[in-house]
Coordinates of C-alpha atoms and ligand atoms in Angstrom, one line a residue:
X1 CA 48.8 -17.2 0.3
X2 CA 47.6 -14.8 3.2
X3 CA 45.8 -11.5 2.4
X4 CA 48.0 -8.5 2.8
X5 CA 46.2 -5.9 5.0
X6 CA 46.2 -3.6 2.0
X7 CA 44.0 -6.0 0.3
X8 CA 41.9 -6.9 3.5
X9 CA 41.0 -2.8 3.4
X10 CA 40.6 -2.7 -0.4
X11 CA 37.9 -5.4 0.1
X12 CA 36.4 -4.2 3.1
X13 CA 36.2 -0.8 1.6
X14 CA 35.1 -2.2 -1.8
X15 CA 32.2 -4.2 0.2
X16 CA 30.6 -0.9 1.5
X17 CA 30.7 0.8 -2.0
X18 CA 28.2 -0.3 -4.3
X19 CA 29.5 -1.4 -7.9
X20 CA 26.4 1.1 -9.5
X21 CA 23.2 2.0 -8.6
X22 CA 21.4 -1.1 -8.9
X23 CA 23.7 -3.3 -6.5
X24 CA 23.3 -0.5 -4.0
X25 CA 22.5 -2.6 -0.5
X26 CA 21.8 0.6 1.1
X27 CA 17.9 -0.4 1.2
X28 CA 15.8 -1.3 4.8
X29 CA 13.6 -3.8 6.1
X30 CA 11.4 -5.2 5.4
X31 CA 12.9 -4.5 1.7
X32 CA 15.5 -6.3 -0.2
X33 CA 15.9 -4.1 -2.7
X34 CA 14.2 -0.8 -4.1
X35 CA 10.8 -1.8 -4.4
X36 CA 8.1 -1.3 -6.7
X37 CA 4.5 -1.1 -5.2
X38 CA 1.2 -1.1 -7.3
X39 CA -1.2 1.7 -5.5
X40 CA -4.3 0.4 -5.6
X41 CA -2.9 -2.5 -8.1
X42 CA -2.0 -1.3 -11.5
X43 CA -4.8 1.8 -11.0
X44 CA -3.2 3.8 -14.5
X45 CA -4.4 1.3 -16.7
X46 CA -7.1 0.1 -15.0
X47 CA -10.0 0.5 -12.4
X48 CA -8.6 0.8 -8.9
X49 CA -9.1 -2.5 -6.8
X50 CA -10.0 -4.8 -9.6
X51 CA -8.7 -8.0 -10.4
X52 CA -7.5 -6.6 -14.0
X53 CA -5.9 -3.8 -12.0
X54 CA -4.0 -6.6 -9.8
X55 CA -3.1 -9.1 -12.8
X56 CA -1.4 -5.8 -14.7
X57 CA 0.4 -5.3 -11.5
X58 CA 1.5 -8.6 -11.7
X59 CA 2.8 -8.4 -15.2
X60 CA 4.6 -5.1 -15.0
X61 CA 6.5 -7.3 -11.9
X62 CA 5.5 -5.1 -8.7
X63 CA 7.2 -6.1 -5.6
X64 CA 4.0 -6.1 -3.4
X65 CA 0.7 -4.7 -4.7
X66 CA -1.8 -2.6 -2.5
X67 CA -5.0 -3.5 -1.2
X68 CA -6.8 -1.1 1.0
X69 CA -9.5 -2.2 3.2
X70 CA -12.9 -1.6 4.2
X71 CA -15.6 -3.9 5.6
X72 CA -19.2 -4.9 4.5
X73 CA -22.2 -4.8 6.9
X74 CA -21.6 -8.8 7.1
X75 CA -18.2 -8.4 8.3
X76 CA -16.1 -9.1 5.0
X77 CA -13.0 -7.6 4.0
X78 CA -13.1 -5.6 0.7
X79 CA -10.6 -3.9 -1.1
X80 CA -11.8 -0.4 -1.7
X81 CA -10.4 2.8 -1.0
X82 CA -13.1 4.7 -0.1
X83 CA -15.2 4.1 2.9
X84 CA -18.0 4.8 0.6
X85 CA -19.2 3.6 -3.0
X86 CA -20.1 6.4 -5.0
X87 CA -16.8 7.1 -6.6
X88 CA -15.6 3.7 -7.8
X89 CA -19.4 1.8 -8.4
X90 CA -22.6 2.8 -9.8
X91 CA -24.2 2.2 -6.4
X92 CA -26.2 5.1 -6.8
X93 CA -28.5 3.9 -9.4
X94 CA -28.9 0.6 -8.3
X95 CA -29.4 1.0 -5.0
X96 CA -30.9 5.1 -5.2
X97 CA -32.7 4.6 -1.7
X98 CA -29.7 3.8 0.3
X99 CA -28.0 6.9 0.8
X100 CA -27.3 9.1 3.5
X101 CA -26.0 12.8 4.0
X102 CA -22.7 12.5 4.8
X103 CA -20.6 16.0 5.4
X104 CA -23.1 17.7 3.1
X105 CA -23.2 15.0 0.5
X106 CA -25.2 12.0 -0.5
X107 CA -22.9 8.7 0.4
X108 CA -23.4 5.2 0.2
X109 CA -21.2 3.8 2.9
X110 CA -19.5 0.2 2.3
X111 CA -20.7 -1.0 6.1
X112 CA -24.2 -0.8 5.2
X113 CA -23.9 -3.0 2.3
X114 CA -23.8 -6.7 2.6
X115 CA -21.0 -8.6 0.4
X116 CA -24.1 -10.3 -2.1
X117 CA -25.4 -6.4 -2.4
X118 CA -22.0 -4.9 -3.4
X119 CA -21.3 -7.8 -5.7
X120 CA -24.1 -6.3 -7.8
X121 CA -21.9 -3.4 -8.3
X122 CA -20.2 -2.1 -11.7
X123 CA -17.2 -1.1 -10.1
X124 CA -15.3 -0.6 -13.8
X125 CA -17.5 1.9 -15.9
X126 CA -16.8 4.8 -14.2
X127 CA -13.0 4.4 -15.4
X128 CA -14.3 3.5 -18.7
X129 CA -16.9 1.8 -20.8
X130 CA -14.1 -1.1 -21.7
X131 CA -14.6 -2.3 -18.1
X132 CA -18.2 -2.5 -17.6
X133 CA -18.8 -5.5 -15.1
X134 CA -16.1 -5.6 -13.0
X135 CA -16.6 -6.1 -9.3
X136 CA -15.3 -5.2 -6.2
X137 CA -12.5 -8.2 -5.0
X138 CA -12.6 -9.3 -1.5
X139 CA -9.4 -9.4 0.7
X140 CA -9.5 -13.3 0.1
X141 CA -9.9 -13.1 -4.0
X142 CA -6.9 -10.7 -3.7
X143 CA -4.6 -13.0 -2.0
X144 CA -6.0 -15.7 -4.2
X145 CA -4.5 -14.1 -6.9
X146 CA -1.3 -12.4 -5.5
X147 CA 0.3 -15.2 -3.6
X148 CA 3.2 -16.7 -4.9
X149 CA 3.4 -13.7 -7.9
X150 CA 4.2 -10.4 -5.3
X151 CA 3.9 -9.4 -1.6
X152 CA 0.7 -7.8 0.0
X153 CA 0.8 -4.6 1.5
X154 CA -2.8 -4.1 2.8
X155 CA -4.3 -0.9 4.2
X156 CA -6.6 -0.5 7.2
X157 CA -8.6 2.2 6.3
X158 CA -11.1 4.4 8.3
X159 CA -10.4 1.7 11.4
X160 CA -12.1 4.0 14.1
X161 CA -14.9 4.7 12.1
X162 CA -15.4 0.6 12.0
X163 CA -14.5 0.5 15.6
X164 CA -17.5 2.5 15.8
X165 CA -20.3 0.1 14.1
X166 CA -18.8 -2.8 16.2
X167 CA -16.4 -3.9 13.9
X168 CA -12.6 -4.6 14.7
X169 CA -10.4 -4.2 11.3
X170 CA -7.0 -5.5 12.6
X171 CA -8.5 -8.4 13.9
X172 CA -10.4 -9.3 10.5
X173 CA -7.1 -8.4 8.8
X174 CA -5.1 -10.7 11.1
X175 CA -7.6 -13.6 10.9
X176 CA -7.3 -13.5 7.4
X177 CA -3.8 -13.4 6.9
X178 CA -3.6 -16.4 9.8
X179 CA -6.3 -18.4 7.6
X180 CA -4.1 -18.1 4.7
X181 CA -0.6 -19.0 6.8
X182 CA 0.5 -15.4 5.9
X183 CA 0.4 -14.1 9.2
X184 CA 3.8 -14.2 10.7
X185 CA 7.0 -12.8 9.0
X186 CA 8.5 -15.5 6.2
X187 CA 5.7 -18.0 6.2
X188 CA 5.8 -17.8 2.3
X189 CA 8.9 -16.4 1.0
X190 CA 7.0 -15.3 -2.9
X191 CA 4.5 -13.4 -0.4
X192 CA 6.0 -11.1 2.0
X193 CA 3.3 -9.1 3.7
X194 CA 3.8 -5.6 5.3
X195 CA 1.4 -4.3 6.8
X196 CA -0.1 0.1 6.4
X197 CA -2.0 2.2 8.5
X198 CA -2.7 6.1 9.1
X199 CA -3.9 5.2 12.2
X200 CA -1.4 5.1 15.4
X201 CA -4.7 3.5 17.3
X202 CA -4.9 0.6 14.6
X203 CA -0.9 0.0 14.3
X204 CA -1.0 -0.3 18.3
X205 CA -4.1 -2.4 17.9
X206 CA -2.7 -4.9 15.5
X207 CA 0.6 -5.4 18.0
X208 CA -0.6 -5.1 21.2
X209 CA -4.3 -6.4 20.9
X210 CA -3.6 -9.0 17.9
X211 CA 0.2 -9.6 18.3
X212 CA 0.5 -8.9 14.9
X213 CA 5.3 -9.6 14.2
X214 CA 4.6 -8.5 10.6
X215 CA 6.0 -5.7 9.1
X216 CA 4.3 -2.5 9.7
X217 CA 4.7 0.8 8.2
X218 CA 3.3 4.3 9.6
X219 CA 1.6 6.3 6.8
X220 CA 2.2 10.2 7.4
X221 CA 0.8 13.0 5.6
X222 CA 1.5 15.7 8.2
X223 CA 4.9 18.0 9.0
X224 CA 4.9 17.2 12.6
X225 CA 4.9 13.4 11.7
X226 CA 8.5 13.8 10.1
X227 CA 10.4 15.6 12.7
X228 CA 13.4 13.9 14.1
X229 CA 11.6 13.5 18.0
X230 CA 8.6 12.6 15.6
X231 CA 10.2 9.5 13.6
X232 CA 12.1 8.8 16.8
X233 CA 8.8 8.3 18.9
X234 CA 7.8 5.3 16.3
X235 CA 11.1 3.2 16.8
X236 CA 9.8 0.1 18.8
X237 CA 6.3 0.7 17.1
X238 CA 6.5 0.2 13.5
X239 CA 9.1 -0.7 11.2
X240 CA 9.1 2.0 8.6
X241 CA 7.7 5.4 7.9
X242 CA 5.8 6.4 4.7
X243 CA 5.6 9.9 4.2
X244 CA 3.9 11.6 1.1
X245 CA 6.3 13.0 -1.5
X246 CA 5.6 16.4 -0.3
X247 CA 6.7 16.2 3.3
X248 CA 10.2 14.5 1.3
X249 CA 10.4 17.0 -0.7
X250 CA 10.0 19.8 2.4
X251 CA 12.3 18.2 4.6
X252 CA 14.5 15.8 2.5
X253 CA 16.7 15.1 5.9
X254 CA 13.4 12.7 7.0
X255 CA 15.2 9.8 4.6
X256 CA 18.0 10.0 7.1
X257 CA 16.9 10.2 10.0
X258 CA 14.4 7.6 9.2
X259 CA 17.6 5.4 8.3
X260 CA 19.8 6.0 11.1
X261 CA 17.3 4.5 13.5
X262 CA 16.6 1.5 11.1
X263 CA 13.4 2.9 9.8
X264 CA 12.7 2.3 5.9
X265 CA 11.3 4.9 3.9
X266 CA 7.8 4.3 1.4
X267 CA 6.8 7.0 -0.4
X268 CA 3.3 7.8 -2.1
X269 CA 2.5 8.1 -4.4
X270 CA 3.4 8.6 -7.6
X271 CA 1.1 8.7 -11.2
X272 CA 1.9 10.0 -14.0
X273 CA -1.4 12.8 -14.7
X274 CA -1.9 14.0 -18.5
X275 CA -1.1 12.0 -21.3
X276 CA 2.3 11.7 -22.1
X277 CA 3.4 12.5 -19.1
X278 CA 4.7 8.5 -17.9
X279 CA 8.6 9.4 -18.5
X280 CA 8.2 12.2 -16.4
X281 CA 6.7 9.4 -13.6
X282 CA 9.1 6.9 -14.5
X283 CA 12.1 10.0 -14.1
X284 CA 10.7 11.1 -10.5
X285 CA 10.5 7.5 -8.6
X286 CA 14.0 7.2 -9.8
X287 CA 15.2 10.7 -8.3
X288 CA 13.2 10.0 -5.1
X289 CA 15.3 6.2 -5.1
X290 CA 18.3 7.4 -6.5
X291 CA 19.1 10.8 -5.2
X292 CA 16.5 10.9 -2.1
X293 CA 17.5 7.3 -1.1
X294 CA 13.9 6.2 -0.6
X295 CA 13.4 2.4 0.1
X296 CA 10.0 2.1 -2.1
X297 CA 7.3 3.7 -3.4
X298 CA 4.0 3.4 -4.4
X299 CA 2.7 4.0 -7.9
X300 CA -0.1 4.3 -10.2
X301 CA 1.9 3.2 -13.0
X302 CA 4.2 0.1 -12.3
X303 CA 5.0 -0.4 -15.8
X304 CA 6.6 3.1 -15.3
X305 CA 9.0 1.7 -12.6
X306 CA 12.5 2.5 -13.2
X307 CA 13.4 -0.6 -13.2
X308 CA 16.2 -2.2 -11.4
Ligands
LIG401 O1 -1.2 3.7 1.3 C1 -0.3 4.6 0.6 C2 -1.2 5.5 0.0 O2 -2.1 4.8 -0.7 C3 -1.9 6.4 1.0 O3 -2.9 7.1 0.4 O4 -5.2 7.6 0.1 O5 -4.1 6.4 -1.6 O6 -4.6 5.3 0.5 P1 -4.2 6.5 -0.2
LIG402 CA1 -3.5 3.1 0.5

């Protein structure tokens, strides 16, 4: 029997409309559907960067999970946010004649540690005494763990200020990912990896020096990144934008545009603060992916994820 053309539309029309929510198609590259990302890995329940933080990532079923990066004086890959280890280690008293003024302040920057000096670092106690002894992963214990559970969605951080000691981030980044086979889009299916920057110069670094084909996504944080000419400018460049959920929530039109020129949207990033406050977490990443029509976000608190 032949379709009738009033069944050919009803399908075609029926094909556009998602059956609820949760079939919606309506997400973008490099995402297949809306996607949960662990900030820092699972950093509400446990110390940023830390393989506990990563392996409760895991377990509350993130999508990709989050290392940023920063490099030792020998030249390794570490996954720390900071460009400096006061905040996260107890640096300070074990190595108290290291320091230098930094803006005012006494800092203990990452790239004049070697990798054997910052593995002597309790990079758990200052989230609580329950994690004494942890240490800071590198990039390569990270992936160790991650691949074949969740994507990777790795950070260069501070590139430029490496760039200035001699040291070339997207390159280390790249060679890592190539040593691992991760390094061109769908090598390992359980693994995507997108790529993140701030930084236009290290974006245009990884595709024009390194040849990077992966995903990348611009991180923004500024109005004049999310005008229309703005987003337009990074077509070609990258293949998403991640705002912060302020600049969505100022100019919610950015998810649009962003769309209409086959950008995907990230946002970051959400945490639930005081105590008791994880349904209101779990209630505003599903506005911002319901309503807002954001592709992904990044969270503190994956176990909050509105799950699909
Ligand atoms: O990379 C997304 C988000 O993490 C950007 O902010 O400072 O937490 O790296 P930050
Ligand atoms: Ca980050």
């Amino acid at each position: 029997m032949r379709p009738t053309l009033a069944l050919l539309l009803t399908s075609a029309i029926a094909a556009c409309v998602p059956a609820s929510a949760e079939d919606s198609p309506r997400v973008f590259p490099p995402y297949a559907r809306p996607t949960l990302i662990a900030h820092r890995g699972d950093s509400g329940r446990a110390p940023e960067h830390t393989i506990p933080a990563y392996r409760l990532a895991l377990e509350a079923g993130a999508d990709f999970v989050e290392p940023d990066l920063q490099i030792t004086k020998d030249g390794v890959l570490v996954c720390l946010h900071d460009t400096t280890l006061e905040r996260t280690t107890d640096v300070e008293s074990v190595f108290p004649g290291r320091s230098r003024t930094i803006k005012g302040r006494e800092a203990w920057p990452v790239a004049d540690f070697t990798l054997e000096e910052i593995r002597r670092l309790d990079a758990g106690s200052w989230k609580g005494p329950q994690f004494k002894g942890l240490r800071v992963p590198t990039f390569q214990e990270m992936i160790d763990l991650v691949r074949g559970h969740a994507g990777i969605i790795p950070e260069t951080k501070a590139p430029e200020a490496y760039e200035g000691l001699g040291l070339d981030m997207a390159g280390l980044l790249m060679d890592a990912l190539r040593k691992n086979g991760l390094d061109v889009p769908g090598a390992d299916p359980k693994t995507p990896v997108v790529v993140q920057s701030f930084s236009i110069g290290s974006i245009k670094a990884l595709r024009e020096r390194h040849g990077c084909k992966l995903p990348i996504l611009a991180l923004l944080d500024e109005p004049g990144q999310v005008t229309g000419e703005a987003i337009a400018g990074l077509k070609g460049l990258v293949d998403g934008i991640a705002p912060s959920k302020n600049l969505v929530l100022k100019r919610p039109g950015l998810v649009d545009d962003a769309h209409r020129l086959g950008l995907s949207v990230t946002v970051w990033t959400f945490r639930a603060g005081a105590a008791g406050s994880s349904q209101q977490v779990r209630e505003e990443m599903a506005r911002f992916l319901g309503d807002l029509k954001v592709d992904a976000v990044f969270t503190d608190n994956p176990d909050q994820f509105p799950r699909r």
